[in-house]
Amino acid sequence: MATTAAAMAATSVVVLDRGNNTTCTINLHGATVVSWRVNNQEQLFVSKLASFDGKKAIRGGIPFVFPQFGAWSFGPQHGFARITRWHLERAPDRLHNGDVEAIFSLMDNEFTRSIWNYQFRITYRLILREKELHFHIGVYNPSKELSFSFNMLLHTYLKVPDVRRCQITGLHGCHFIDKTRENALYQEGREVVTVNEWTDRIYQHTPQEHVITNVVSGRKMRLHKYNFPDTVIWNPWIDRSREMSDFGDDEFPNMLCVEAGNVTSPVILLPGTAFEASQILQIIIEGNVSRKTKRNR
Ligand code: BG6
């Protein structure tokens, strides 16, 4: 593609265009994926009240949570990566098979060191396929002496017609911390999880795959993850929606957060070592899945 990294980085958004009205838009503020359209159908929820002022985290899409999940005595909730401007390392580039790739990076700077005094380098590689979006993350510790520990999570807001009709697989038998019940620990007894009230749970040691039913157009979405042992399920429901200035009171039925991450046991990165994790979001086209997945690998 003709656009250079420098020209794109001058603006705030980067667009991957796969053709057939299949695009992915990333805002450099937080390297937040703010749109993923497949054949012109938006798959991600972004609030109508989301702020794009480059200060607050963007309410919706896929914010990048690092190096802290949740409240943090040193800095902002969910860390600084989602409120820092990232660098476009490689502008969108078409691969031989027609897929489109772009790479973003974030390094420590004066701002990050004022909160968390460690050197680090993150690379975030996104690949847009016909019906899939791939996320590959690398974190490197360039220090010669200091180790650091961190949480990381992809805070995916799925767009759904009615959250009450969604089912999430893969959580049966998993232990979870229920943030709506003073962080008590429970074990999931349901085959599939549904959301019918304020929900804020950190499921631990979850399998590599979840399927979420009744997303856009009544389809199913597969979330495949590697090196992300936890899955957070969140919906603020009515009362908590009212408390958020950047979220409409009536929007909660149209979103479901399924968030893959390292939350309950932080990752410890020794000097000179790297950590890798990835996620794939895939729209399931009934009857055609295994063939397509195989061909794409
Ligand atoms: C979820 C947390 O991941 O993010 C919730 O489990 C939190 O507790 C939610 O409310 C949204 O967080 P924020 O900082 O974007 O309002």
mmCIF file of C-alpha atoms and ligand atoms in Angstrom:
data_model
loop_
_atom_site.group_PDB
_atom_site.id
_atom_site.type_symbol
_atom_site.label_atom_id
_atom_site.label_comp_id
_atom_site.label_asym_id
_atom_site.label_seq_id
_atom_site.Cartn_x
_atom_site.Cartn_y
_atom_site.Cartn_z
ATOM 1 C CA MET A 1 0.000 0.000 0.000
ATOM 2 C CA ALA A 2 1.238 3.452 -0.911
ATOM 3 C CA THR A 3 0.825 5.234 2.419
ATOM 4 C CA THR A 4 4.030 5.462 4.411
ATOM 5 C CA ALA A 5 4.279 4.920 8.135
ATOM 6 C CA ALA A 6 5.304 8.554 8.616
ATOM 7 C CA ALA A 7 2.312 9.900 6.660
ATOM 8 C CA MET A 8 -0.112 7.657 8.536
ATOM 9 C CA ALA A 9 1.364 8.400 11.921
ATOM 10 C CA ALA A 10 0.700 12.103 11.347
ATOM 11 C CA THR A 11 -2.993 11.293 11.703
ATOM 12 C CA SER A 12 -4.537 9.445 14.582
ATOM 13 C CA VAL A 13 -6.004 6.442 12.857
ATOM 14 C CA VAL A 14 -4.593 3.649 10.770
ATOM 15 C CA VAL A 15 -6.849 1.624 8.486
ATOM 16 C CA LEU A 16 -6.250 -1.923 7.301
ATOM 17 C CA ASP A 17 -8.326 -2.590 4.203
ATOM 18 C CA ARG A 18 -8.792 -6.200 3.080
ATOM 19 C CA GLY A 19 -11.230 -5.370 0.259
ATOM 20 C CA ASN A 20 -14.921 -6.361 0.124
ATOM 21 C CA ASN A 21 -15.695 -3.725 2.757
ATOM 22 C CA THR A 22 -13.595 -5.570 5.290
ATOM 23 C CA THR A 23 -11.528 -3.118 7.315
ATOM 24 C CA CYS A 24 -9.930 -2.633 10.693
ATOM 25 C CA THR A 25 -9.297 0.822 12.153
ATOM 26 C CA ILE A 26 -6.779 1.451 14.902
ATOM 27 C CA ASN A 27 -6.540 4.691 16.823
ATOM 28 C CA LEU A 28 -2.931 5.385 17.813
ATOM 29 C CA HIS A 29 -4.276 6.582 21.154
ATOM 30 C CA GLY A 30 -3.757 3.349 23.042
ATOM 31 C CA ALA A 31 -3.387 1.407 19.769
ATOM 32 C CA THR A 32 -7.104 0.924 20.345
ATOM 33 C CA VAL A 33 -8.846 -1.100 17.661
ATOM 34 C CA VAL A 34 -11.918 1.094 17.184
ATOM 35 C CA SER A 35 -13.589 -0.711 14.318
ATOM 36 C CA TRP A 36 -13.575 -4.117 12.680
ATOM 37 C CA ARG A 37 -15.954 -4.330 9.758
ATOM 38 C CA VAL A 38 -16.457 -7.585 7.911
ATOM 39 C CA ASN A 39 -18.329 -7.170 4.619
ATOM 40 C CA ASN A 40 -19.406 -3.799 5.935
ATOM 41 C CA GLN A 41 -20.755 -5.169 9.219
ATOM 42 C CA GLU A 42 -19.277 -3.702 12.365
ATOM 43 C CA GLN A 43 -18.230 -6.345 14.893
ATOM 44 C CA LEU A 44 -17.081 -4.122 17.755
ATOM 45 C CA PHE A 45 -19.021 -1.890 20.100
ATOM 46 C CA VAL A 46 -17.918 1.700 20.604
ATOM 47 C CA SER A 47 -20.068 3.921 22.800
ATOM 48 C CA LYS A 48 -21.784 6.895 21.216
ATOM 49 C CA LEU A 49 -20.362 8.891 24.160
ATOM 50 C CA ALA A 50 -16.779 7.628 23.780
ATOM 51 C CA SER A 51 -14.175 10.340 24.149
ATOM 52 C CA PHE A 52 -11.516 10.727 21.462
ATOM 53 C CA ASP A 53 -9.693 13.624 23.088
ATOM 54 C CA GLY A 54 -6.444 11.704 23.428
ATOM 55 C CA LYS A 55 -6.678 11.785 27.214
ATOM 56 C CA LYS A 56 -9.245 9.249 28.357
ATOM 57 C CA ALA A 57 -9.288 5.621 27.298
ATOM 58 C CA ILE A 58 -11.626 5.044 24.355
ATOM 59 C CA ARG A 59 -14.880 3.475 25.590
ATOM 60 C CA GLY A 60 -15.187 0.524 23.289
ATOM 61 C CA GLY A 61 -13.367 -1.325 20.548
ATOM 62 C CA ILE A 62 -10.351 -3.130 21.952
ATOM 63 C CA PRO A 63 -8.335 -1.087 24.461
ATOM 64 C CA PHE A 64 -4.911 -2.503 25.359
ATOM 65 C CA VAL A 65 -4.560 -2.996 29.116
ATOM 66 C CA PHE A 66 -0.939 -2.872 30.400
ATOM 67 C CA PRO A 67 0.898 -3.055 32.798
ATOM 68 C CA GLN A 68 -1.937 -3.150 35.348
ATOM 69 C CA PHE A 69 -5.421 -4.615 35.305
ATOM 70 C CA GLY A 70 -7.930 -2.758 37.503
ATOM 71 C CA ALA A 71 -7.216 -0.107 40.112
ATOM 72 C CA TRP A 72 -3.568 0.802 40.550
ATOM 73 C CA SER A 73 -1.922 2.758 43.345
ATOM 74 C CA PHE A 74 0.854 3.987 41.004
ATOM 75 C CA GLY A 75 -1.262 5.205 38.114
ATOM 76 C CA PRO A 76 -4.501 5.040 36.149
ATOM 77 C CA GLN A 77 -6.933 2.118 36.269
ATOM 78 C CA HIS A 78 -5.985 -0.561 33.690
ATOM 79 C CA GLY A 79 -2.510 0.964 33.253
ATOM 80 C CA PHE A 80 -1.131 3.534 30.850
ATOM 81 C CA ALA A 81 -0.922 1.696 27.516
ATOM 82 C CA ARG A 82 -4.544 2.498 26.628
ATOM 83 C CA ILE A 83 -4.018 6.229 27.190
ATOM 84 C CA THR A 84 -0.601 6.585 25.547
ATOM 85 C CA ARG A 85 -0.009 7.346 21.885
ATOM 86 C CA TRP A 86 1.609 4.363 20.180
ATOM 87 C CA HIS A 87 4.039 4.390 17.310
ATOM 88 C CA LEU A 88 3.140 2.950 13.911
ATOM 89 C CA GLU A 89 6.078 0.645 13.307
ATOM 90 C CA ARG A 90 4.914 -0.739 9.977
ATOM 91 C CA ALA A 91 2.130 0.824 7.910
ATOM 92 C CA PRO A 92 -0.578 -1.526 6.585
ATOM 93 C CA ASP A 93 0.974 -3.907 4.117
ATOM 94 C CA ARG A 94 -0.691 -6.519 1.940
ATOM 95 C CA LEU A 95 0.669 -10.036 2.387
ATOM 96 C CA HIS A 96 0.967 -12.551 -0.480
ATOM 97 C CA ASN A 97 -2.367 -14.171 0.444
ATOM 98 C CA GLY A 98 -4.241 -10.845 0.407
ATOM 99 C CA ASP A 99 -4.331 -10.386 4.191
ATOM 100 C CA VAL A 100 -3.270 -7.016 5.543
ATOM 101 C CA GLU A 101 -0.819 -6.498 8.386
ATOM 102 C CA ALA A 102 0.286 -3.510 10.467
ATOM 103 C CA ILE A 103 2.629 -3.285 13.448
ATOM 104 C CA PHE A 104 2.434 -0.864 16.360
ATOM 105 C CA SER A 105 4.902 -0.358 19.175
ATOM 106 C CA LEU A 106 5.141 1.237 22.578
ATOM 107 C CA MET A 107 8.343 1.889 24.523
ATOM 108 C CA ASP A 108 8.926 3.388 27.900
ATOM 109 C CA ASN A 109 9.109 7.173 27.867
ATOM 110 C CA GLU A 110 9.198 9.973 30.395
ATOM 111 C CA PHE A 111 5.463 9.625 31.072
ATOM 112 C CA THR A 112 5.490 5.846 31.559
ATOM 113 C CA ARG A 113 8.654 5.978 33.695
ATOM 114 C CA SER A 114 7.094 8.648 35.921
ATOM 115 C CA ILE A 115 4.425 6.063 36.819
ATOM 116 C CA TRP A 116 6.296 2.798 36.444
ATOM 117 C CA ASN A 117 10.045 3.094 36.294
ATOM 118 C CA TYR A 118 10.955 0.247 33.948
ATOM 119 C CA GLN A 119 12.290 -0.019 30.442
ATOM 120 C CA PHE A 120 10.083 -2.059 28.137
ATOM 121 C CA ARG A 121 9.193 -2.465 24.492
ATOM 122 C CA ILE A 122 5.863 -3.816 23.197
ATOM 123 C CA THR A 123 5.183 -4.777 19.615
ATOM 124 C CA TYR A 124 1.576 -5.282 18.573
ATOM 125 C CA ARG A 125 1.041 -6.905 15.213
ATOM 126 C CA LEU A 126 -2.446 -7.006 13.729
ATOM 127 C CA ILE A 127 -3.422 -9.072 10.725
ATOM 128 C CA LEU A 128 -6.776 -8.644 9.020
ATOM 129 C CA ARG A 129 -8.099 -11.686 7.205
ATOM 130 C CA GLU A 130 -11.381 -12.218 5.407
ATOM 131 C CA LYS A 131 -13.295 -13.224 8.524
ATOM 132 C CA GLU A 132 -10.600 -13.000 11.183
ATOM 133 C CA LEU A 133 -8.575 -10.499 13.098
ATOM 134 C CA HIS A 134 -5.246 -11.673 14.544
ATOM 135 C CA PHE A 135 -3.384 -10.002 17.394
ATOM 136 C CA HIS A 136 0.248 -10.887 18.168
ATOM 137 C CA ILE A 137 1.901 -9.228 21.122
ATOM 138 C CA GLY A 138 5.535 -9.243 22.182
ATOM 139 C CA VAL A 139 6.865 -7.599 25.344
ATOM 140 C CA TYR A 140 10.625 -7.240 25.763
ATOM 141 C CA ASN A 141 12.598 -6.249 28.846
ATOM 142 C CA PRO A 142 15.789 -4.542 27.578
ATOM 143 C CA SER A 143 17.154 -3.889 31.065
ATOM 144 C CA LYS A 144 20.419 -5.544 32.104
ATOM 145 C CA GLU A 145 19.483 -5.657 35.793
ATOM 146 C CA LEU A 146 15.791 -5.154 36.507
ATOM 147 C CA SER A 147 12.945 -7.617 36.201
ATOM 148 C CA PHE A 148 9.376 -6.362 36.080
ATOM 149 C CA SER A 149 5.948 -7.911 36.417
ATOM 150 C CA PHE A 150 2.821 -6.906 34.565
ATOM 151 C CA ASN A 151 -0.790 -7.650 33.729
ATOM 152 C CA MET A 152 -1.919 -7.535 30.143
ATOM 153 C CA LEU A 153 -5.373 -7.849 28.631
ATOM 154 C CA LEU A 154 -7.219 -7.178 25.393
ATOM 155 C CA HIS A 155 -10.407 -5.473 26.549
ATOM 156 C CA THR A 156 -12.608 -6.612 23.657
ATOM 157 C CA TYR A 157 -16.055 -4.976 23.437
ATOM 158 C CA LEU A 158 -18.153 -7.167 21.129
ATOM 159 C CA LYS A 159 -21.130 -5.573 19.462
ATOM 160 C CA VAL A 160 -24.248 -7.663 20.067
ATOM 161 C CA PRO A 161 -27.937 -7.130 19.255
ATOM 162 C CA ASP A 162 -29.003 -8.186 22.771
ATOM 163 C CA VAL A 163 -26.515 -9.317 25.396
ATOM 164 C CA ARG A 164 -29.216 -11.391 27.153
ATOM 165 C CA ARG A 165 -29.248 -13.736 24.170
ATOM 166 C CA CYS A 166 -25.485 -14.359 24.074
ATOM 167 C CA GLN A 167 -23.913 -17.543 25.383
ATOM 168 C CA ILE A 168 -20.215 -17.934 26.143
ATOM 169 C CA THR A 169 -18.657 -21.381 26.011
ATOM 170 C CA GLY A 170 -15.507 -22.699 27.663
ATOM 171 C CA LEU A 171 -16.074 -21.454 31.212
ATOM 172 C CA HIS A 172 -17.722 -24.504 32.774
ATOM 173 C CA GLY A 173 -15.766 -25.673 35.833
ATOM 174 C CA CYS A 174 -13.478 -22.617 35.867
ATOM 175 C CA HIS A 175 -12.967 -20.695 39.088
ATOM 176 C CA PHE A 176 -13.781 -17.022 38.942
ATOM 177 C CA ILE A 177 -13.368 -13.929 41.062
ATOM 178 C CA ASP A 178 -16.679 -12.109 41.186
ATOM 179 C CA LYS A 179 -15.985 -8.376 41.363
ATOM 180 C CA THR A 180 -19.703 -7.732 41.927
ATOM 181 C CA ARG A 181 -19.550 -9.834 45.124
ATOM 182 C CA GLU A 182 -16.536 -8.414 46.944
ATOM 183 C CA ASN A 183 -14.080 -10.475 44.934
ATOM 184 C CA ALA A 184 -15.383 -13.780 46.290
ATOM 185 C CA LEU A 185 -14.139 -16.901 44.512
ATOM 186 C CA TYR A 186 -16.684 -19.232 42.903
ATOM 187 C CA GLN A 187 -16.699 -22.097 40.440
ATOM 188 C CA GLU A 188 -18.746 -21.873 37.251
ATOM 189 C CA GLY A 189 -21.414 -24.583 37.158
ATOM 190 C CA ARG A 190 -23.065 -23.626 33.880
ATOM 191 C CA GLU A 191 -22.221 -25.276 30.571
ATOM 192 C CA VAL A 192 -22.533 -21.897 28.892
ATOM 193 C CA VAL A 193 -22.440 -18.514 30.581
ATOM 194 C CA THR A 194 -25.173 -15.960 29.996
ATOM 195 C CA VAL A 195 -25.336 -12.352 31.134
ATOM 196 C CA ASN A 196 -28.584 -11.071 32.644
ATOM 197 C CA GLU A 197 -27.348 -8.591 35.237
ATOM 198 C CA TRP A 198 -24.287 -6.538 36.200
ATOM 199 C CA THR A 199 -21.440 -8.953 35.498
ATOM 200 C CA ASP A 200 -17.761 -8.487 36.279
ATOM 201 C CA ARG A 201 -15.889 -11.748 36.609
ATOM 202 C CA ILE A 202 -12.299 -12.846 36.220
ATOM 203 C CA TYR A 203 -12.364 -16.475 35.093
ATOM 204 C CA GLN A 204 -9.077 -18.236 35.760
ATOM 205 C CA HIS A 205 -7.186 -20.864 33.779
ATOM 206 C CA THR A 206 -9.675 -20.762 30.964
ATOM 207 C CA PRO A 207 -9.217 -22.878 27.840
ATOM 208 C CA GLN A 208 -7.713 -21.466 24.645
ATOM 209 C CA GLU A 209 -11.060 -21.041 23.000
ATOM 210 C CA HIS A 210 -14.434 -19.442 23.684
ATOM 211 C CA VAL A 211 -17.374 -19.238 21.330
ATOM 212 C CA ILE A 212 -19.814 -16.386 21.807
ATOM 213 C CA THR A 213 -23.247 -16.862 20.240
ATOM 214 C CA ASN A 214 -25.683 -14.284 18.895
ATOM 215 C CA VAL A 215 -23.183 -11.593 18.033
ATOM 216 C CA VAL A 216 -23.861 -9.377 15.008
ATOM 217 C CA SER A 217 -26.381 -10.902 12.566
ATOM 218 C CA GLY A 218 -27.025 -13.767 14.995
ATOM 219 C CA ARG A 219 -23.644 -15.253 14.149
ATOM 220 C CA LYS A 220 -21.076 -16.892 16.391
ATOM 221 C CA MET A 221 -17.669 -15.466 17.179
ATOM 222 C CA ARG A 222 -14.694 -17.614 18.126
ATOM 223 C CA LEU A 223 -12.092 -16.128 20.447
ATOM 224 C CA HIS A 224 -8.875 -18.119 20.354
ATOM 225 C CA LYS A 225 -6.056 -17.152 22.709
ATOM 226 C CA TYR A 226 -2.501 -18.167 23.441
ATOM 227 C CA ASN A 227 -0.627 -17.311 26.659
ATOM 228 C CA PHE A 228 -3.637 -15.488 28.064
ATOM 229 C CA PRO A 229 -4.778 -17.725 30.944
ATOM 230 C CA ASP A 230 -7.662 -15.552 32.191
ATOM 231 C CA THR A 231 -10.930 -14.397 30.658
ATOM 232 C CA VAL A 232 -12.836 -11.426 32.048
ATOM 233 C CA ILE A 233 -16.553 -11.148 31.326
ATOM 234 C CA TRP A 234 -17.998 -7.689 31.870
ATOM 235 C CA ASN A 235 -21.243 -5.853 31.311
ATOM 236 C CA PRO A 236 -22.070 -2.811 33.483
ATOM 237 C CA TRP A 237 -25.874 -3.218 33.218
ATOM 238 C CA ILE A 238 -28.207 -0.330 34.056
ATOM 239 C CA ASP A 239 -26.946 1.264 37.277
ATOM 240 C CA ARG A 240 -23.224 1.148 36.437
ATOM 241 C CA SER A 241 -23.934 2.468 32.938
ATOM 242 C CA ARG A 242 -25.403 5.573 34.524
ATOM 243 C CA GLU A 243 -22.199 6.097 36.497
ATOM 244 C CA MET A 244 -20.024 6.211 33.362
ATOM 245 C CA SER A 245 -19.880 9.588 31.644
ATOM 246 C CA ASP A 246 -18.629 8.067 28.375
ATOM 247 C CA PHE A 247 -21.266 5.326 28.083
ATOM 248 C CA GLY A 248 -24.935 5.789 27.191
ATOM 249 C CA ASP A 249 -27.511 4.655 29.767
ATOM 250 C CA ASP A 250 -29.259 2.566 27.114
ATOM 251 C CA GLU A 251 -26.176 0.972 25.535
ATOM 252 C CA PHE A 252 -25.480 -1.968 27.845
ATOM 253 C CA PRO A 253 -27.701 -4.459 25.946
ATOM 254 C CA ASN A 254 -25.565 -3.912 22.850
ATOM 255 C CA MET A 255 -22.167 -4.838 24.211
ATOM 256 C CA LEU A 256 -20.406 -7.762 25.793
ATOM 257 C CA CYS A 257 -16.818 -7.619 26.959
ATOM 258 C CA VAL A 258 -14.907 -10.889 26.656
ATOM 259 C CA GLU A 259 -11.368 -10.034 27.650
ATOM 260 C CA ALA A 260 -8.401 -12.361 27.276
ATOM 261 C CA GLY A 261 -5.500 -11.589 29.554
ATOM 262 C CA ASN A 262 -2.941 -12.258 32.223
ATOM 263 C CA VAL A 263 -4.689 -10.924 35.273
ATOM 264 C CA THR A 264 -4.578 -13.122 38.358
ATOM 265 C CA SER A 265 -0.898 -14.088 38.117
ATOM 266 C CA PRO A 266 1.186 -11.244 36.714
ATOM 267 C CA VAL A 267 3.848 -12.132 34.148
ATOM 268 C CA ILE A 268 7.394 -11.745 35.458
ATOM 269 C CA LEU A 269 9.881 -10.695 32.805
ATOM 270 C CA LEU A 270 13.564 -11.156 33.605
ATOM 271 C CA PRO A 271 16.208 -8.810 32.133
ATOM 272 C CA GLY A 272 16.811 -9.444 28.429
ATOM 273 C CA THR A 273 13.810 -11.753 28.014
ATOM 274 C CA ALA A 274 10.572 -11.522 26.047
ATOM 275 C CA PHE A 275 6.961 -12.579 26.465
ATOM 276 C CA GLU A 276 4.533 -13.396 23.674
ATOM 277 C CA ALA A 277 0.777 -13.785 23.564
ATOM 278 C CA SER A 278 -1.859 -13.744 20.867
ATOM 279 C CA GLN A 279 -5.552 -13.720 20.149
ATOM 280 C CA ILE A 280 -7.644 -14.508 17.097
ATOM 281 C CA LEU A 281 -11.210 -13.321 16.643
ATOM 282 C CA GLN A 282 -12.984 -15.326 13.997
ATOM 283 C CA ILE A 283 -16.503 -15.047 12.673
ATOM 284 C CA ILE A 284 -17.913 -18.512 12.365
ATOM 285 C CA ILE A 285 -19.631 -19.146 9.082
ATOM 286 C CA GLU A 286 -21.701 -22.229 9.885
ATOM 287 C CA GLY A 287 -20.709 -25.313 7.929
ATOM 288 C CA ASN A 288 -17.543 -23.766 6.556
ATOM 289 C CA VAL A 289 -15.331 -23.300 9.556
ATOM 290 C CA SER A 290 -12.767 -26.067 9.698
ATOM 291 C CA ARG A 291 -11.963 -25.924 5.986
ATOM 292 C CA LYS A 292 -11.393 -22.180 6.100
ATOM 293 C CA THR A 293 -9.357 -22.229 9.264
ATOM 294 C CA LYS A 294 -7.078 -24.908 7.854
ATOM 295 C CA ARG A 295 -6.571 -23.058 4.603
ATOM 296 C CA ASN A 296 -5.673 -19.849 6.418
ATOM 297 C CA ARG A 297 -2.948 -21.400 8.541
HETATM 298 C C1 BG6 B 1 -13.319 -4.564 33.221
HETATM 299 C C2 BG6 B 1 -13.220 -4.655 34.728
HETATM 300 O O1 BG6 B 1 -12.256 -5.250 32.635
HETATM 301 O O2 BG6 B 1 -13.251 -3.195 32.827
HETATM 302 C C3 BG6 B 1 -14.322 -3.815 35.352
HETATM 303 O O3 BG6 B 1 -13.304 -6.000 35.149
HETATM 304 C C4 BG6 B 1 -14.253 -2.403 34.857
HETATM 305 O O4 BG6 B 1 -14.192 -3.847 36.776
HETATM 306 C C5 BG6 B 1 -14.301 -2.414 33.331
HETATM 307 O O5 BG6 B 1 -15.358 -1.675 35.369
HETATM 308 C C6 BG6 B 1 -14.203 -1.032 32.702
HETATM 309 O O6 BG6 B 1 -13.109 -0.344 33.185
HETATM 310 P P1 BG6 B 1 -12.842 1.143 32.756
HETATM 311 O O7 BG6 B 1 -11.618 1.584 33.494
HETATM 312 O O8 BG6 B 1 -12.626 1.139 31.264
HETATM 313 O O9 BG6 B 1 -14.071 1.937 33.118
#
